[in-house]
Amino acid sequence: MAEITQRAGNWYFDGSVLRIVPGHGKGVHALRTALGELTVPLEAVAGVSFEPGRKHDRLRLSLREGADPLTQATGGKLPAAADPYLLEVPHERADAARELAAEIRAALETERVPGTPTDHYLLPGPQTPITLHASDGEATFDGERIRIDWGWGADDIKKNSGARVIALGDLASVEWAPPRIENGFVRLHPKGAHSTSKPSHDPNCVVMWGWREVKDVTESALFVAALTAALPHPSTTGGATAPTAPAVAEPLPRAADGDSGSEQDAVLRRLWELGELHDTGVLTDEEFGAAKKALLNRL
C-alpha cells in the first residue's frame, strides 16, 4: 500500500481504491470535514499529478468527467482549500507524495482505466435531507422536492412570489457560483425555463453575500452536489448537469452611498488577485487574511 500521512490529510492507495481522510485542526476547510472520509475507486480516476511549489508541494487527483457529483456540480470552481482532491504536501514529504502518485498512475495503466467520461456516478452524493442557509432565504432538498423560504434579506420580488416548491422531476439543472470576493448563488433551472434575471431577483435562486465565505461555500457545495446526484446523469442528457456560471456574479453592495464606484471596483479586482495568489500558494493563509481584511476595510 502506498500512503502519505500528515496533519493536512491522509491518502491511502491499495491498488484499487484511494482513501482520502481529511486532516484536522483549524486550518482544514469545513467542506473537507463535512465530506469526511472519501473512498475513490480506481475506475473513477483520470490521473494524478505532483506539483512542486515554493511554500509547499501538492498532490492533485483528477477524476473522470461524470464520476463524482461534487466535482460535476462545482465545475472546478471550488477554492483550493476546500477541494478534497487536492492535498498540500510539505517539502520533506515530497518523496512519499511522488511515490503515491506513481503507484496510482501505474495502476491506471495496468487496469487500462479510460480517461473518457463515465455513464454513471461512481461516488455517492451527500445524504438528504440537506439545507442551505443562504443570505436571502433557506433552501431544503428532501430527496424528492426543493423548497425555498425567503428571509429578511430577500428582495421584494422574491418575498411577493411566496415560498417556492419544485419537484425533483420538474428540475432540469442546478447552477452554482461560489461566494468569494463577490456574491455567490445557487440557481434552480426548472424544465422549460431558463431565467436571465439577476440572482437577487430570481425566485428560483438563493444568494450568498460572501460574508460567511467558508460556511457558505461548504453548505452550497454540498447542496448542489446532492441535487446533481439525484438528477439524471449527464450522459443521459447529452451534457453537463450544471450550466456554466457567469464569470462575474453580482457585485457586493456598497458600504455607503458616498463610496466611489471606481474605488470599489479597484478594491474588488485586487481582492480577486489576492485570492488567486492564495490559491496557488504564493500567499499564506495569514498573509491572505491580513491583506483581505485591510482591503475590505476600504469598502
XYZ file of C-alpha atoms in Angstrom:
299
model
C 0.000 0.000 0.000
C 1.217 3.499 -0.864
C 0.297 6.247 1.549
C 1.039 9.731 2.766
C 0.007 10.753 6.279
C 0.244 14.257 7.666
C -1.734 16.883 9.557
C -3.278 18.349 6.378
C -4.827 14.993 5.464
C -4.024 11.374 4.633
C -4.200 9.465 1.339
C -4.033 5.652 1.240
C -3.923 3.678 -2.010
C -4.214 -0.129 -2.043
C -4.125 -0.656 -5.808
C -7.868 -0.461 -6.405
C -9.178 2.241 -4.055
C -7.848 5.592 -2.879
C -8.977 6.543 0.630
C -8.902 10.271 1.308
C -9.073 11.154 5.003
C -9.413 14.855 5.864
C -6.910 16.454 8.167
C -7.661 18.065 11.490
C -7.209 21.437 13.104
C -8.471 24.927 12.353
C -6.574 25.064 9.047
C -8.759 22.338 7.488
C -11.631 23.705 5.401
C -15.108 22.914 6.712
C -16.120 21.298 3.416
C -13.394 18.669 3.751
C -14.543 17.947 7.296
C -18.204 17.744 6.250
C -17.416 15.322 3.425
C -15.493 13.084 5.800
C -13.535 10.113 4.504
C -13.875 9.601 0.752
C -13.426 6.251 -0.966
C -12.469 6.792 -4.588
C -12.449 3.673 -6.802
C -9.625 3.492 -9.315
C -12.125 3.459 -12.190
C -13.197 6.986 -11.197
C -9.666 8.387 -11.565
C -8.456 10.133 -14.704
C -4.972 10.955 -13.427
C -2.830 12.293 -10.605
C -0.065 14.870 -10.555
C 2.650 16.024 -8.186
C 3.072 19.801 -8.306
C 6.199 21.349 -6.749
C 5.680 24.737 -5.104
C 7.605 27.456 -3.331
C 5.972 27.139 0.109
C 4.709 23.574 -0.245
C 4.078 20.898 -2.851
C 0.728 19.457 -3.926
C -0.880 16.209 -4.935
C -3.784 16.750 -7.300
C -6.233 13.981 -8.204
C -8.200 14.341 -11.448
C -11.459 12.428 -11.730
C -13.173 11.269 -14.877
C -15.959 13.557 -16.016
C -19.265 12.374 -14.617
C -17.703 10.200 -11.899
C -18.333 12.452 -8.898
C -21.465 14.557 -8.187
C -19.474 17.117 -6.178
C -16.953 17.675 -8.961
C -19.721 17.742 -11.562
C -21.787 20.275 -9.593
C -18.980 22.663 -8.666
C -17.335 22.652 -12.095
C -13.775 23.364 -10.992
C -14.788 26.455 -9.001
C -14.038 25.145 -5.514
C -11.387 27.159 -3.645
C -8.152 25.218 -3.340
C -8.539 24.992 0.448
C -11.931 23.286 0.034
C -11.001 20.868 -2.775
C -10.928 17.344 -1.280
C -8.891 16.063 -4.231
C -6.032 18.494 -3.632
C -3.501 17.766 -0.878
C -0.836 20.174 0.310
C 2.426 18.354 0.997
C 5.403 19.758 2.948
C 8.677 19.593 1.069
C 10.042 16.923 3.401
C 7.210 14.566 2.343
C 7.762 15.111 -1.386
C 9.273 11.657 -1.956
C 6.268 9.913 -0.382
C 3.912 12.047 -2.472
C 5.757 11.235 -5.698
C 5.715 7.524 -4.836
C 1.974 7.549 -4.188
C 1.324 9.375 -7.470
C 3.493 6.867 -9.340
C 1.573 3.950 -7.783
C -1.763 5.409 -8.879
C -0.511 6.069 -12.423
C 0.883 2.549 -12.676
C -2.431 1.061 -11.543
C -4.337 3.172 -14.081
C -2.093 1.843 -16.829
C -2.237 -1.756 -15.635
C -6.026 -1.757 -15.317
C -6.389 0.277 -18.532
C -8.782 2.730 -16.927
C -10.073 5.006 -19.699
C -9.952 8.747 -19.368
C -13.332 9.099 -21.034
C -16.477 10.365 -19.224
C -18.409 7.832 -17.153
C -22.030 6.848 -17.833
C -22.984 6.864 -14.138
C -21.720 8.310 -10.866
C -19.017 6.243 -9.200
C -19.088 8.231 -5.945
C -22.210 8.996 -3.884
C -23.681 12.427 -3.321
C -24.328 13.977 0.110
C -27.179 12.492 2.116
C -30.600 14.123 2.177
C -32.441 15.949 3.621
C -29.997 18.798 3.265
C -30.451 22.518 3.889
C -28.679 25.584 2.567
C -28.929 28.666 4.816
C -28.369 31.402 2.240
C -28.340 35.154 2.868
C -31.814 35.805 1.466
C -33.546 32.518 2.201
C -33.374 28.875 3.178
C -33.415 26.062 0.613
C -34.108 22.461 1.618
C -33.901 19.313 -0.509
C -35.544 16.212 0.937
C -34.662 13.862 -1.907
C -37.927 14.448 -3.794
C -38.503 18.200 -3.835
C -36.783 21.513 -3.174
C -38.407 24.169 -1.023
C -37.203 27.773 -0.715
C -38.454 30.013 2.102
C -37.463 33.670 1.953
C -35.827 35.550 4.815
C -35.412 39.183 5.756
C -32.609 39.706 3.242
C -34.691 38.724 0.218
C -35.718 41.218 -2.443
C -39.421 42.156 -2.501
C -39.778 40.350 -5.844
C -38.875 37.106 -4.120
C -40.922 37.753 -0.999
C -44.007 38.588 -3.055
C -43.663 35.339 -5.015
C -44.025 33.314 -1.818
C -42.284 30.079 -0.896
C -41.034 28.043 -3.859
C -41.539 24.282 -4.126
C -40.057 22.426 -7.105
C -40.362 18.671 -7.534
C -37.122 16.949 -8.487
C -38.769 15.615 -11.643
C -39.513 19.208 -12.734
C -35.905 20.335 -12.318
C -33.641 20.458 -15.376
C -30.386 21.562 -13.733
C -28.776 23.487 -10.904
C -26.182 26.253 -11.225
C -23.558 27.208 -8.644
C -21.445 30.331 -8.267
C -19.410 30.209 -5.046
C -19.255 33.214 -2.733
C -15.774 34.583 -2.759
C -14.953 38.234 -3.292
C -18.326 38.732 -4.926
C -21.759 37.346 -4.116
C -22.444 33.688 -4.802
C -25.678 31.942 -5.629
C -27.459 28.655 -6.232
C -29.934 28.869 -9.117
C -32.502 26.195 -9.940
C -33.484 25.772 -13.583
C -36.943 24.172 -13.902
C -37.654 22.296 -17.121
C -38.808 24.543 -19.947
C -37.492 27.732 -18.308
C -34.144 29.498 -18.153
C -34.068 32.738 -16.173
C -31.799 35.613 -17.128
C -32.814 37.707 -14.106
C -30.278 38.884 -11.588
C -29.801 36.285 -8.824
C -31.269 38.733 -6.310
C -34.474 38.969 -8.384
C -34.905 35.350 -9.469
C -37.379 33.419 -7.253
C -35.616 30.183 -8.233
C -32.297 31.448 -6.901
C -30.845 31.940 -3.427
C -27.978 34.373 -2.913
C -24.964 34.212 -0.608
C -23.417 37.599 0.170
C -19.986 36.151 0.901
C -19.628 37.461 4.451
C -19.503 33.863 5.761
C -17.353 32.552 2.949
C -16.270 29.199 4.408
C -19.730 28.277 5.721
C -21.481 29.397 2.515
C -19.069 27.515 0.248
C -19.479 24.394 2.375
C -23.276 24.401 2.586
C -23.870 25.452 -1.018
C -21.378 22.959 -2.495
C -22.953 20.090 -0.547
C -26.444 21.249 -1.544
C -25.737 21.403 -5.296
C -23.851 18.093 -5.107
C -26.887 16.400 -3.524
C -29.149 17.793 -6.239
C -26.731 16.819 -9.002
C -26.505 13.248 -7.701
C -30.317 12.992 -7.724
C -30.749 14.410 -11.240
C -30.245 12.263 -14.364
C -26.585 11.617 -15.100
C -25.143 13.993 -17.726
C -24.509 11.046 -20.060
C -28.292 10.587 -20.348
C -28.987 14.261 -21.017
C -26.269 14.882 -23.569
C -24.416 17.439 -21.486
C -23.376 18.634 -18.067
C -25.974 18.867 -15.308
C -24.855 22.304 -14.255
C -24.671 25.270 -16.668
C -21.539 27.358 -16.548
C -21.975 30.233 -14.138
C -21.268 33.780 -15.289
C -17.643 34.796 -14.937
C -18.705 37.696 -12.677
C -21.505 37.364 -10.140
C -23.463 40.278 -8.730
C -21.154 42.774 -7.001
C -21.220 43.296 -3.282
C -23.498 46.083 -2.051
C -21.661 49.325 -1.413
C -20.732 50.006 2.166
C -22.011 53.593 1.972
C -23.748 55.837 -0.510
C -20.739 58.086 -0.815
C -18.350 55.357 -1.930
C -16.714 55.728 -5.313
C -17.663 53.055 -7.843
C -14.213 53.095 -9.403
C -12.606 52.750 -5.983
C -14.806 49.766 -5.159
C -14.042 48.119 -8.490
C -10.315 48.539 -7.918
C -10.552 47.015 -4.436
C -12.586 44.051 -5.715
C -10.121 43.424 -8.524
C -7.248 43.468 -6.045
C -9.100 41.084 -3.735
C -9.597 38.690 -6.618
C -5.878 38.850 -7.449
C -5.029 38.137 -3.807
C -7.367 35.140 -3.884
C -5.546 33.724 -6.888
C -2.176 34.222 -5.181
C -3.507 32.477 -2.084
C -4.916 29.539 -4.064
C -1.598 28.985 -5.828
C 0.355 29.050 -2.555
C 2.155 32.352 -3.102
C 0.401 33.853 -0.062
C -0.008 32.004 3.223
C -3.384 31.889 4.998
C -2.195 34.556 7.433
C -0.867 36.855 4.688
C -4.037 36.484 2.647
C -6.292 37.090 5.666
C -4.446 40.259 6.672
C -4.420 41.667 3.132
C -8.079 40.810 2.586
C -9.124 42.465 5.855
C -7.203 45.626 5.008
C -8.812 45.902 1.577
C -12.325 45.146 2.822
C -11.986 47.969 5.340
C -11.779 50.311 2.354
C -15.223 49.248 1.049
